[in-house]
Amino acid sequence: MSNAELPRTVEPNKLAEKEASLDGVIALRSLSRFAALLLEPEGDVDVHLQFGMDAERRRVVEGQLDAPVVLECQRCMSAMRTSLMSSFRLGLVISDEQARQLPRDLEPFLIHDFEADLWQMVEDELLLVIPPYPLHELEDCPAAGTLEALDAGQDKGPADEPEQRENPFSVLAELKKKDDH
Ligand SMILES: [Zn+2]
């Protein structure tokens, strides 16, 4: 795949008529809404787009994204490296009315004055695939082995009655059970 930056503003209808494909990257830090959800907004998203016409003569774009990201594990609050992948197929439309006429399997991609912002499209698709509550696999999570220690530390609050403490092993067992589902 090309390492050139993906063009930002294009004329999608022309690209569809030419059945053009576009490959390129976008720096994740340029996608500010998405970057705000990352622990480290570094690296690039790889983008492949294929424009064309479908059997019904609708202008469409098919895309694949691959973004290496660093998320914050919500169990141990440390870095979790993963890849977000997305495949999508959009119908090019110039109005809400046209968007409503698209078949269910095509999401609308709205064009204003013959132009559209590909970076915004890529960012919208990335926001759909980012996990809302990222967690390491239990065996990879540094917090899994220290839950017992954390539990003991939290129980030192002055209001705690020692007799009412939960057995740290039962807490751990509960957490493991939840993780299995
Ligand atoms: Zn973790």
Tab-separated table of N, CA and C and ligand atoms in Angstrom:
chain	number	residue	atom	x	y	z
A	1	MET	N	0.833	-1.200	0.000
A	1	MET	CA	0.000	0.000	0.000
A	1	MET	C	0.873	1.257	0.000
A	2	SER	N	0.367	2.254	-0.666
A	2	SER	CA	1.099	3.517	-0.758
A	2	SER	C	1.171	4.198	0.603
A	3	ASN	N	2.291	4.894	0.832
A	3	ASN	CA	2.408	5.659	2.068
A	3	ASN	C	2.078	7.126	1.867
A	4	ALA	N	1.625	7.489	0.676
A	4	ALA	CA	1.255	8.878	0.425
A	4	ALA	C	0.000	9.222	1.213
A	5	GLU	N	-0.135	10.490	1.532
A	5	GLU	CA	-1.312	10.921	2.263
A	5	GLU	C	-2.548	10.828	1.361
A	6	LEU	N	-3.627	10.315	1.928
A	6	LEU	CA	-4.881	10.252	1.176
A	6	LEU	C	-5.374	11.672	0.916
A	7	PRO	N	-5.783	11.970	-0.335
A	7	PRO	CA	-6.327	13.314	-0.573
A	7	PRO	C	-7.548	13.560	0.306
A	8	ARG	N	-7.712	14.819	0.715
A	8	ARG	CA	-8.798	15.116	1.643
A	8	ARG	C	-10.101	15.464	0.913
A	9	THR	N	-10.032	16.417	0.007
A	9	THR	CA	-11.244	16.846	-0.697
A	9	THR	C	-11.195	16.311	-2.119
A	10	VAL	N	-12.225	15.577	-2.503
A	10	VAL	CA	-12.260	14.985	-3.850
A	10	VAL	C	-13.630	15.243	-4.458
A	11	GLU	N	-13.742	14.907	-5.741
A	11	GLU	CA	-15.041	14.955	-6.419
A	11	GLU	C	-15.479	13.516	-6.645
A	12	PRO	N	-16.259	12.965	-5.719
A	12	PRO	CA	-16.545	11.520	-5.733
A	12	PRO	C	-17.288	11.052	-6.978
A	13	ASN	N	-18.182	11.882	-7.528
A	13	ASN	CA	-18.921	11.423	-8.707
A	13	ASN	C	-17.992	11.175	-9.886
A	14	LYS	N	-17.008	12.058	-10.057
A	14	LYS	CA	-16.029	11.856	-11.143
A	14	LYS	C	-15.227	10.580	-10.900
A	15	LEU	N	-14.837	10.373	-9.640
A	15	LEU	CA	-14.062	9.164	-9.318
A	15	LEU	C	-14.883	7.914	-9.608
A	16	ALA	N	-16.189	7.975	-9.298
A	16	ALA	CA	-17.062	6.814	-9.540
A	16	ALA	C	-17.177	6.549	-11.039
A	17	GLU	N	-17.328	7.616	-11.838
A	17	GLU	CA	-17.464	7.425	-13.283
A	17	GLU	C	-16.184	6.837	-13.885
A	18	LYS	N	-15.035	7.200	-13.298
A	18	LYS	CA	-13.754	6.663	-13.788
A	18	LYS	C	-13.397	5.327	-13.144
A	19	GLU	N	-14.253	4.866	-12.212
A	19	GLU	CA	-13.961	3.652	-11.430
A	19	GLU	C	-12.566	3.726	-10.832
A	20	ALA	N	-12.263	4.858	-10.226
A	20	ALA	CA	-10.923	5.097	-9.683
A	20	ALA	C	-10.749	4.417	-8.327
A	21	SER	N	-9.508	4.036	-8.041
A	21	SER	CA	-9.203	3.587	-6.685
A	21	SER	C	-8.192	4.554	-6.079
A	22	LEU	N	-8.300	4.728	-4.776
A	22	LEU	CA	-7.402	5.630	-4.056
A	22	LEU	C	-6.815	4.867	-2.882
A	23	ASP	N	-5.491	4.940	-2.756
A	23	ASP	CA	-4.811	4.361	-1.600
A	23	ASP	C	-4.018	5.462	-0.933
A	24	GLY	N	-3.947	5.400	0.385
A	24	GLY	CA	-3.148	6.401	1.079
A	24	GLY	C	-3.302	6.259	2.574
A	25	VAL	N	-2.631	7.137	3.277
A	25	VAL	CA	-2.686	7.100	4.738
A	25	VAL	C	-3.146	8.463	5.247
A	26	ILE	N	-3.679	8.450	6.465
A	26	ILE	CA	-3.997	9.683	7.180
A	26	ILE	C	-3.396	9.544	8.576
A	27	ALA	N	-2.660	10.566	9.012
A	27	ALA	CA	-2.125	10.554	10.377
A	27	ALA	C	-3.291	10.588	11.364
A	28	LEU	N	-3.269	9.658	12.338
A	28	LEU	CA	-4.405	9.585	13.268
A	28	LEU	C	-4.580	10.889	14.042
A	29	ARG	N	-3.455	11.611	14.279
A	29	ARG	CA	-3.599	12.840	15.057
A	29	ARG	C	-4.348	13.921	14.266
A	30	SER	N	-4.488	13.736	12.952
A	30	SER	CA	-5.256	14.693	12.150
A	30	SER	C	-6.760	14.495	12.308
A	31	LEU	N	-7.154	13.329	12.842
A	31	LEU	CA	-8.591	13.023	12.996
A	31	LEU	C	-8.938	13.283	14.455
A	32	SER	N	-9.285	14.543	14.775
A	32	SER	CA	-9.259	14.966	16.179
A	32	SER	C	-10.316	14.266	17.038
A	33	ARG	N	-11.515	14.003	16.480
A	33	ARG	CA	-12.546	13.332	17.302
A	33	ARG	C	-12.096	11.919	17.643
A	34	PHE	N	-11.492	11.231	16.653
A	34	PHE	CA	-11.027	9.865	16.875
A	34	PHE	C	-9.782	9.865	17.776
A	35	ALA	N	-8.843	10.786	17.504
A	35	ALA	CA	-7.590	10.829	18.274
A	35	ALA	C	-7.861	11.051	19.758
A	36	ALA	N	-8.958	11.763	20.074
A	36	ALA	CA	-9.276	12.045	21.477
A	36	ALA	C	-9.595	10.772	22.255
A	37	LEU	N	-9.935	9.677	21.545
A	37	LEU	CA	-10.293	8.424	22.204
A	37	LEU	C	-9.091	7.492	22.364
A	38	LEU	N	-7.923	7.920	21.861
A	38	LEU	CA	-6.743	7.056	21.897
A	38	LEU	C	-5.829	7.461	23.039
A	39	LEU	N	-5.160	6.452	23.620
A	39	LEU	CA	-4.183	6.751	24.672
A	39	LEU	C	-2.977	7.463	24.065
A	40	GLU	N	-2.544	6.984	22.889
A	40	GLU	CA	-1.437	7.638	22.172
A	40	GLU	C	-1.882	7.828	20.723
A	41	PRO	N	-2.193	9.057	20.337
A	41	PRO	CA	-2.665	9.272	18.960
A	41	PRO	C	-1.501	9.296	17.975
A	42	GLU	N	-0.832	8.133	17.817
A	42	GLU	CA	0.300	8.034	16.900
A	42	GLU	C	-0.018	7.048	15.798
A	43	GLY	N	0.751	7.143	14.723
A	43	GLY	CA	0.557	6.213	13.620
A	43	GLY	C	-0.457	6.725	12.615
A	44	ASP	N	-0.639	5.905	11.582
A	44	ASP	CA	-1.484	6.277	10.452
A	44	ASP	C	-2.568	5.228	10.247
A	45	VAL	N	-3.675	5.650	9.703
A	45	VAL	CA	-4.658	4.686	9.212
A	45	VAL	C	-4.368	4.469	7.728
A	46	ASP	N	-4.318	3.189	7.327
A	46	ASP	CA	-4.158	2.807	5.924
A	46	ASP	C	-5.530	2.759	5.290
A	47	VAL	N	-5.687	3.417	4.170
A	47	VAL	CA	-7.004	3.511	3.542
A	47	VAL	C	-6.934	2.993	2.109
A	48	HIS	N	-7.881	2.135	1.744
A	48	HIS	CA	-8.044	1.736	0.351
A	48	HIS	C	-9.487	2.018	-0.038
A	49	LEU	N	-9.692	2.792	-1.086
A	49	LEU	CA	-11.046	3.122	-1.541
A	49	LEU	C	-11.189	2.762	-3.009
A	50	GLN	N	-12.310	2.138	-3.341
A	50	GLN	CA	-12.619	1.816	-4.729
A	50	GLN	C	-13.953	2.464	-5.083
A	51	PHE	N	-13.904	3.403	-6.005
A	51	PHE	CA	-15.133	4.063	-6.460
A	51	PHE	C	-15.672	3.324	-7.684
A	52	GLY	N	-16.982	3.420	-7.906
A	52	GLY	CA	-17.540	2.780	-9.090
A	52	GLY	C	-19.048	2.900	-9.130
A	53	MET	N	-19.646	2.129	-10.066
A	53	MET	CA	-21.095	2.113	-10.225
A	53	MET	C	-21.563	0.705	-9.907
A	54	ASP	N	-22.701	0.593	-9.211
A	54	ASP	CA	-23.215	-0.756	-8.951
A	54	ASP	C	-24.169	-1.173	-10.077
A	55	ALA	N	-24.768	-2.365	-9.931
A	55	ALA	CA	-25.619	-2.911	-10.998
A	55	ALA	C	-26.824	-2.020	-11.286
A	56	GLU	N	-27.258	-1.247	-10.298
A	56	GLU	CA	-28.393	-0.335	-10.480
A	56	GLU	C	-27.935	1.044	-10.951
A	57	ARG	N	-26.691	1.163	-11.385
A	57	ARG	CA	-26.118	2.430	-11.850
A	57	ARG	C	-26.051	3.475	-10.731
A	58	ARG	N	-25.968	3.011	-9.504
A	58	ARG	CA	-25.743	3.941	-8.401
A	58	ARG	C	-24.247	4.138	-8.226
A	59	ARG	N	-23.853	5.367	-7.909
A	59	ARG	CA	-22.446	5.622	-7.625
A	59	ARG	C	-22.142	5.163	-6.199
A	60	VAL	N	-21.084	4.364	-6.068
A	60	VAL	CA	-20.767	3.801	-4.752
A	60	VAL	C	-19.269	3.905	-4.494
A	61	VAL	N	-18.919	3.777	-3.219
A	61	VAL	CA	-17.509	3.654	-2.851
A	61	VAL	C	-17.396	2.525	-1.831
A	62	GLU	N	-16.429	1.635	-2.088
A	62	GLU	CA	-16.139	0.569	-1.134
A	62	GLU	C	-14.805	0.882	-0.490
A	63	GLY	N	-14.709	0.638	0.807
A	63	GLY	CA	-13.474	0.988	1.500
A	63	GLY	C	-13.019	-0.066	2.478
A	64	GLN	N	-11.689	-0.086	2.670
A	64	GLN	CA	-11.088	-0.892	3.736
A	64	GLN	C	-10.129	-0.003	4.512
A	65	LEU	N	-10.206	-0.109	5.833
A	65	LEU	CA	-9.323	0.667	6.705
A	65	LEU	C	-8.570	-0.280	7.613
A	66	ASP	N	-7.347	0.096	7.938
A	66	ASP	CA	-6.544	-0.665	8.892
A	66	ASP	C	-5.764	0.350	9.719
A	67	ALA	N	-6.077	0.422	11.002
A	67	ALA	CA	-5.440	1.425	11.864
A	67	ALA	C	-4.847	0.767	13.103
A	68	PRO	N	-3.495	0.806	13.247
A	68	PRO	CA	-2.904	0.345	14.499
A	68	PRO	C	-3.130	1.420	15.558
A	69	VAL	N	-3.711	1.035	16.685
A	69	VAL	CA	-4.049	2.039	17.698
A	69	VAL	C	-3.588	1.606	19.084
A	70	VAL	N	-3.414	2.604	19.956
A	70	VAL	CA	-3.122	2.345	21.363
A	70	VAL	C	-4.314	2.849	22.172
A	71	LEU	N	-5.068	1.899	22.738
A	71	LEU	CA	-6.230	2.235	23.562
A	71	LEU	C	-5.855	2.097	25.027
A	72	GLU	N	-6.730	2.547	25.917
A	72	GLU	CA	-6.490	2.400	27.353
A	72	GLU	C	-7.370	1.274	27.874
A	73	CYS	N	-6.718	0.199	28.334
A	73	CYS	CA	-7.473	-0.919	28.912
A	73	CYS	C	-8.245	-0.403	30.124
A	74	GLN	N	-9.548	-0.690	30.174
A	74	GLN	CA	-10.384	-0.151	31.250
A	74	GLN	C	-10.312	-1.001	32.522
A	75	ARG	N	-9.481	-2.037	32.517
A	75	ARG	CA	-9.267	-2.802	33.732
A	75	ARG	C	-7.987	-2.340	34.416
A	76	CYS	N	-6.884	-2.221	33.643
A	76	CYS	CA	-5.593	-1.871	34.250
A	76	CYS	C	-5.184	-0.438	33.925
A	77	MET	N	-5.920	0.261	33.052
A	77	MET	CA	-5.651	1.651	32.672
A	77	MET	C	-4.275	1.822	32.024
A	78	SER	N	-3.735	0.744	31.467
A	78	SER	CA	-2.471	0.897	30.747
A	78	SER	C	-2.698	0.643	29.261
A	79	ALA	N	-1.604	0.771	28.507
A	79	ALA	CA	-1.719	0.747	27.046
A	79	ALA	C	-2.135	-0.618	26.538
A	80	MET	N	-2.974	-0.606	25.547
A	80	MET	CA	-3.423	-1.821	24.884
A	80	MET	C	-3.291	-1.579	23.382
A	81	ARG	N	-2.367	-2.333	22.752
A	81	ARG	CA	-2.142	-2.151	21.314
A	81	ARG	C	-3.002	-3.109	20.529
A	82	THR	N	-3.685	-2.593	19.539
A	82	THR	CA	-4.533	-3.448	18.727
A	82	THR	C	-4.664	-2.810	17.345
A	83	SER	N	-5.324	-3.518	16.432
A	83	SER	CA	-5.589	-2.962	15.114
A	83	SER	C	-7.081	-2.860	14.914
A	84	LEU	N	-7.531	-1.738	14.431
A	84	LEU	CA	-8.939	-1.587	14.078
A	84	LEU	C	-9.057	-1.760	12.576
A	85	MET	N	-9.959	-2.642	12.161
A	85	MET	CA	-10.206	-2.868	10.738
A	85	MET	C	-11.649	-2.495	10.436
A	86	SER	N	-11.860	-2.001	9.258
A	86	SER	CA	-13.221	-1.686	8.851
A	86	SER	C	-13.362	-1.916	7.356
A	87	SER	N	-14.496	-2.492	6.956
A	87	SER	CA	-14.869	-2.603	5.544
A	87	SER	C	-16.248	-2.005	5.414
A	88	PHE	N	-16.464	-1.209	4.394
A	88	PHE	CA	-17.764	-0.557	4.273
A	88	PHE	C	-18.072	-0.292	2.811
A	89	ARG	N	-19.352	-0.008	2.537
A	89	ARG	CA	-19.811	0.275	1.191
A	89	ARG	C	-20.829	1.396	1.313
A	90	LEU	N	-20.565	2.507	0.650
A	90	LEU	CA	-21.400	3.695	0.781
A	90	LEU	C	-21.966	4.075	-0.576
A	91	GLY	N	-23.177	4.626	-0.559
A	91	GLY	CA	-23.786	5.167	-1.769
A	91	GLY	C	-23.606	6.677	-1.782
A	92	LEU	N	-23.160	7.218	-2.924
A	92	LEU	CA	-22.940	8.661	-3.025
A	92	LEU	C	-24.282	9.351	-3.250
A	93	VAL	N	-24.604	10.314	-2.412
A	93	VAL	CA	-25.881	11.026	-2.523
A	93	VAL	C	-25.638	12.527	-2.384
A	94	ILE	N	-26.570	13.301	-2.966
A	94	ILE	CA	-26.422	14.754	-2.870
A	94	ILE	C	-27.523	15.382	-2.021
A	95	SER	N	-28.438	14.556	-1.481
A	95	SER	CA	-29.514	15.119	-0.663
A	95	SER	C	-30.009	14.057	0.321
A	96	ASP	N	-30.704	14.517	1.357
A	96	ASP	CA	-31.318	13.584	2.298
A	96	ASP	C	-32.353	12.709	1.594
A	97	GLU	N	-33.033	13.309	0.610
A	97	GLU	CA	-34.045	12.565	-0.144
A	97	GLU	C	-33.402	11.359	-0.851
A	98	GLN	N	-32.255	11.607	-1.509
A	98	GLN	CA	-31.538	10.498	-2.161
A	98	GLN	C	-31.060	9.475	-1.138
A	99	ALA	N	-30.630	9.974	0.024
A	99	ALA	CA	-30.137	9.058	1.062
A	99	ALA	C	-31.241	8.094	1.482
A	100	ARG	N	-32.471	8.613	1.587
A	100	ARG	CA	-33.601	7.765	2.002
A	100	ARG	C	-33.930	6.713	0.954
A	101	GLN	N	-33.586	6.965	-0.294
A	101	GLN	CA	-33.916	6.014	-1.363
A	101	GLN	C	-32.876	4.900	-1.508
A	102	LEU	N	-31.780	4.987	-0.765
A	102	LEU	CA	-30.752	3.942	-0.869
A	102	LEU	C	-31.275	2.631	-0.289
A	103	PRO	N	-30.862	1.494	-0.866
A	103	PRO	CA	-31.208	0.216	-0.238
A	103	PRO	C	-30.526	0.103	1.125
A	104	ARG	N	-31.058	-0.815	1.943
A	104	ARG	CA	-30.585	-0.931	3.316
A	104	ARG	C	-29.092	-1.237	3.446
A	105	ASP	N	-28.524	-1.937	2.462
A	105	ASP	CA	-27.119	-2.336	2.606
A	105	ASP	C	-26.145	-1.219	2.206
A	106	LEU	N	-26.652	-0.063	1.824
A	106	LEU	CA	-25.769	1.058	1.472
A	106	LEU	C	-25.993	2.214	2.437
A	107	GLU	N	-24.928	2.611	3.111
A	107	GLU	CA	-24.989	3.814	3.941
A	107	GLU	C	-24.744	5.017	3.038
A	108	PRO	N	-25.371	6.154	3.335
A	108	PRO	CA	-25.166	7.326	2.473
A	108	PRO	C	-23.848	8.038	2.745
A	109	PHE	N	-23.251	8.553	1.668
A	109	PHE	CA	-22.081	9.427	1.774
A	109	PHE	C	-22.464	10.718	1.059
A	110	LEU	N	-22.667	11.766	1.855
A	110	LEU	CA	-23.250	13.000	1.342
A	110	LEU	C	-22.196	13.880	0.669
A	111	ILE	N	-22.535	14.337	-0.533
A	111	ILE	CA	-21.645	15.197	-1.315
A	111	ILE	C	-22.241	16.606	-1.357
A	112	HIS	N	-21.415	17.615	-1.090
A	112	HIS	CA	-21.855	19.012	-1.176
A	112	HIS	C	-21.156	19.671	-2.355
A	113	ASP	N	-21.916	20.280	-3.246
A	113	ASP	CA	-21.329	21.008	-4.378
A	113	ASP	C	-20.282	20.157	-5.097
A	114	PHE	N	-20.602	18.912	-5.370
A	114	PHE	CA	-19.742	17.970	-6.109
A	114	PHE	C	-18.514	17.510	-5.323
A	115	GLU	N	-18.318	18.039	-4.107
A	115	GLU	CA	-17.114	17.675	-3.358
A	115	GLU	C	-17.477	16.939	-2.068
A	116	ALA	N	-16.499	16.185	-1.554
A	116	ALA	CA	-16.698	15.513	-0.277
A	116	ALA	C	-15.361	15.381	0.435
A	117	ASP	N	-15.443	15.263	1.751
A	117	ASP	CA	-14.267	15.209	2.616
A	117	ASP	C	-14.002	13.744	2.980
A	118	LEU	N	-12.960	13.171	2.338
A	118	LEU	CA	-12.666	11.750	2.581
A	118	LEU	C	-12.153	11.510	3.990
A	119	TRP	N	-11.442	12.483	4.552
A	119	TRP	CA	-10.906	12.292	5.903
A	119	TRP	C	-12.037	12.154	6.911
A	120	GLN	N	-13.087	12.996	6.718
A	120	GLN	CA	-14.228	12.913	7.627
A	120	GLN	C	-14.932	11.564	7.476
A	121	MET	N	-15.014	11.074	6.235
A	121	MET	CA	-15.630	9.772	6.009
A	121	MET	C	-14.842	8.673	6.737
A	122	VAL	N	-13.506	8.705	6.597
A	122	VAL	CA	-12.665	7.696	7.253
A	122	VAL	C	-12.825	7.795	8.773
A	123	GLU	N	-12.840	9.026	9.288
A	123	GLU	CA	-12.982	9.197	10.735
A	123	GLU	C	-14.326	8.651	11.225
A	124	ASP	N	-15.399	8.920	10.494
A	124	ASP	CA	-16.717	8.402	10.883
A	124	ASP	C	-16.701	6.878	10.929
A	125	GLU	N	-16.040	6.250	9.948
A	125	GLU	CA	-16.003	4.782	9.919
A	125	GLU	C	-15.156	4.237	11.072
A	126	LEU	N	-14.048	4.924	11.402
A	126	LEU	CA	-13.226	4.479	12.535
A	126	LEU	C	-14.001	4.587	13.849
A	127	LEU	N	-14.801	5.645	13.987
A	127	LEU	CA	-15.572	5.826	15.220
A	127	LEU	C	-16.604	4.709	15.397
A	128	LEU	N	-17.020	4.097	14.274
A	128	LEU	CA	-17.993	2.998	14.369
A	128	LEU	C	-17.356	1.702	14.862
A	129	VAL	N	-16.038	1.533	14.662
A	129	VAL	CA	-15.416	0.244	15.013
A	129	VAL	C	-14.559	0.304	16.272
A	130	ILE	N	-14.351	1.491	16.850
A	130	ILE	CA	-13.520	1.548	18.056
A	130	ILE	C	-14.316	0.939	19.218
A	131	PRO	N	-13.716	0.018	19.987
A	131	PRO	CA	-14.492	-0.585	21.083
A	131	PRO	C	-14.781	0.454	22.173
A	132	PRO	N	-16.025	0.552	22.658
A	132	PRO	CA	-16.357	1.550	23.669
A	132	PRO	C	-15.716	1.241	25.022
A	133	TYR	N	-15.391	-0.019	25.280
A	133	TYR	CA	-14.870	-0.412	26.584
A	133	TYR	C	-13.734	-1.418	26.360
A	134	PRO	N	-12.554	-0.913	25.925
A	134	PRO	CA	-11.465	-1.848	25.570
A	134	PRO	C	-10.898	-2.557	26.799
A	135	LEU	N	-10.654	-3.843	26.658
A	135	LEU	CA	-10.062	-4.657	27.730
A	135	LEU	C	-9.032	-5.599	27.123
A	136	HIS	N	-7.866	-5.696	27.790
A	136	HIS	CA	-6.914	-6.757	27.445
A	136	HIS	C	-7.594	-8.115	27.619
A	137	GLU	N	-7.110	-9.121	26.909
A	137	GLU	CA	-7.425	-10.492	27.286
A	137	GLU	C	-6.924	-10.673	28.718
A	138	LEU	N	-7.656	-11.440	29.534
A	138	LEU	CA	-7.319	-11.534	30.959
A	138	LEU	C	-5.872	-11.963	31.177
A	139	GLU	N	-5.399	-12.937	30.350
A	139	GLU	CA	-4.031	-13.423	30.558
A	139	GLU	C	-2.983	-12.373	30.162
A	140	ASP	N	-3.380	-11.357	29.383
A	140	ASP	CA	-2.433	-10.308	28.973
A	140	ASP	C	-2.548	-9.053	29.834
A	141	CYS	N	-3.468	-9.045	30.782
A	141	CYS	CA	-3.761	-7.803	31.500
A	141	CYS	C	-2.954	-7.743	32.789
A	142	PRO	N	-2.090	-6.712	32.932
A	142	PRO	CA	-1.304	-6.614	34.167
A	142	PRO	C	-2.176	-6.548	35.414
A	143	ALA	N	-3.387	-6.041	35.310
A	143	ALA	CA	-4.236	-5.910	36.488
A	143	ALA	C	-4.792	-7.240	36.961
A	144	ALA	N	-4.822	-8.238	36.078
A	144	ALA	CA	-5.431	-9.506	36.462
A	144	ALA	C	-4.703	-10.117	37.652
A	145	GLY	N	-3.342	-10.019	37.673
A	145	GLY	CA	-2.577	-10.614	38.759
A	145	GLY	C	-2.541	-9.759	40.009
A	146	THR	N	-2.887	-8.473	39.898
A	146	THR	CA	-2.769	-7.576	41.050
A	146	THR	C	-4.124	-7.188	41.620
A	147	LEU	N	-5.188	-7.803	41.147
A	147	LEU	CA	-6.521	-7.468	41.669
A	147	LEU	C	-6.590	-7.697	43.169
A	148	GLU	N	-5.956	-8.759	43.604
A	148	GLU	CA	-5.998	-9.097	45.019
A	148	GLU	C	-5.340	-7.982	45.832
A	149	ALA	N	-4.164	-7.504	45.365
A	149	ALA	CA	-3.447	-6.433	46.063
A	149	ALA	C	-4.265	-5.140	46.050
A	150	LEU	N	-4.861	-4.831	44.902
A	150	LEU	CA	-5.683	-3.614	44.804
A	150	LEU	C	-6.845	-3.689	45.772
A	151	ASP	N	-7.464	-4.847	45.838
A	151	ASP	CA	-8.626	-5.033	46.691
A	151	ASP	C	-8.249	-4.812	48.148
A	152	ALA	N	-7.104	-5.340	48.571
A	152	ALA	CA	-6.646	-5.166	49.948
A	152	ALA	C	-6.389	-3.687	50.222
A	153	GLY	N	-5.786	-2.994	49.245
A	153	GLY	CA	-5.488	-1.572	49.419
A	153	GLY	C	-6.747	-0.739	49.553
A	154	GLN	N	-7.759	-1.032	48.751
A	154	GLN	CA	-8.990	-0.239	48.790
A	154	GLN	C	-9.770	-0.456	50.081
A	155	ASP	N	-9.550	-1.581	50.729
A	155	ASP	CA	-10.319	-1.878	51.931
A	155	ASP	C	-9.803	-1.145	53.164
A	156	LYS	N	-8.759	-0.315	53.004
A	156	LYS	CA	-8.213	0.377	54.162
A	156	LYS	C	-8.981	1.654	54.514
A	157	GLY	N	-10.106	1.886	53.833
A	157	GLY	CA	-10.923	3.051	54.150
A	157	GLY	C	-11.413	2.978	55.597
A	158	PRO	N	-11.557	4.151	56.278
A	158	PRO	CA	-11.909	4.157	57.703
A	158	PRO	C	-13.306	3.616	57.992
A	159	ALA	N	-14.223	3.700	57.036
A	159	ALA	CA	-15.600	3.295	57.311
A	159	ALA	C	-15.792	1.788	57.199
A	160	ASP	N	-14.764	1.083	56.719
A	160	ASP	CA	-14.938	-0.354	56.477
A	160	ASP	C	-14.944	-1.159	57.769
A	161	GLU	N	-15.936	-1.989	57.933
A	161	GLU	CA	-15.916	-2.980	59.005
A	161	GLU	C	-15.149	-4.195	58.501
A	162	PRO	N	-14.130	-4.631	59.236
A	162	PRO	CA	-13.333	-5.769	58.746
A	162	PRO	C	-14.197	-7.001	58.470
A	163	GLU	N	-15.256	-7.222	59.266
A	163	GLU	CA	-16.073	-8.427	59.107
A	163	GLU	C	-16.830	-8.417	57.783
A	164	GLN	N	-17.079	-7.191	57.230
A	164	GLN	CA	-17.881	-7.121	56.014
A	164	GLN	C	-17.027	-7.181	54.746
A	165	ARG	N	-15.721	-7.312	54.923
A	165	ARG	CA	-14.879	-7.379	53.725
A	165	ARG	C	-15.220	-8.595	52.890
A	166	GLU	N	-15.186	-8.360	51.593
A	166	GLU	CA	-15.370	-9.510	50.715
A	166	GLU	C	-14.056	-10.262	50.632
A	167	ASN	N	-14.158	-11.534	50.549
A	167	ASN	CA	-12.978	-12.353	50.303
A	167	ASN	C	-12.407	-11.976	48.936
A	168	PRO	N	-11.129	-11.514	48.896
A	168	PRO	CA	-10.578	-11.094	47.590
A	168	PRO	C	-10.618	-12.201	46.547
A	169	PHE	N	-10.554	-13.435	46.976
A	169	PHE	CA	-10.582	-14.516	45.997
A	169	PHE	C	-11.961	-14.655	45.360
A	170	SER	N	-13.013	-14.365	46.133
A	170	SER	CA	-14.348	-14.453	45.533
A	170	SER	C	-14.550	-13.308	44.548
A	171	VAL	N	-13.972	-12.132	44.846
A	171	VAL	CA	-14.049	-11.010	43.897
A	171	VAL	C	-13.368	-11.396	42.600
A	172	LEU	N	-12.174	-11.975	42.739
A	172	LEU	CA	-11.418	-12.380	41.556
A	172	LEU	C	-12.205	-13.415	40.749
A	173	ALA	N	-12.824	-14.337	41.451
A	173	ALA	CA	-13.601	-15.379	40.763
A	173	ALA	C	-14.768	-14.747	40.007
A	174	GLU	N	-15.416	-13.751	40.621
A	174	GLU	CA	-16.533	-13.057	39.946
A	174	GLU	C	-16.040	-12.385	38.673
A	175	LEU	N	-14.886	-11.704	38.771
A	175	LEU	CA	-14.344	-10.993	37.613
A	175	LEU	C	-14.004	-11.964	36.495
A	176	LYS	N	-13.444	-13.089	36.886
A	176	LYS	CA	-13.090	-14.086	35.861
A	176	LYS	C	-14.331	-14.619	35.177
A	177	LYS	N	-15.383	-14.837	35.989
A	177	LYS	CA	-16.632	-15.333	35.425
A	177	LYS	C	-17.160	-14.357	34.376
A	178	LYS	N	-17.177	-13.054	34.754
A	178	LYS	CA	-17.687	-12.039	33.818
A	178	LYS	C	-16.872	-12.032	32.527
A	179	ASP	N	-15.568	-12.194	32.679
A	179	ASP	CA	-14.708	-12.098	31.517
A	179	ASP	C	-14.925	-13.267	30.564
A	180	ASP	N	-15.428	-14.377	31.105
A	180	ASP	CA	-15.618	-15.552	30.242
A	180	ASP	C	-16.754	-15.380	29.258
A	181	HIS	N	-17.652	-14.416	29.529
A	181	HIS	CA	-18.818	-14.273	28.655
A	181	HIS	C	-18.540	-13.391	27.470
B	1	ZN	ZN	-5.449	-4.408	31.049
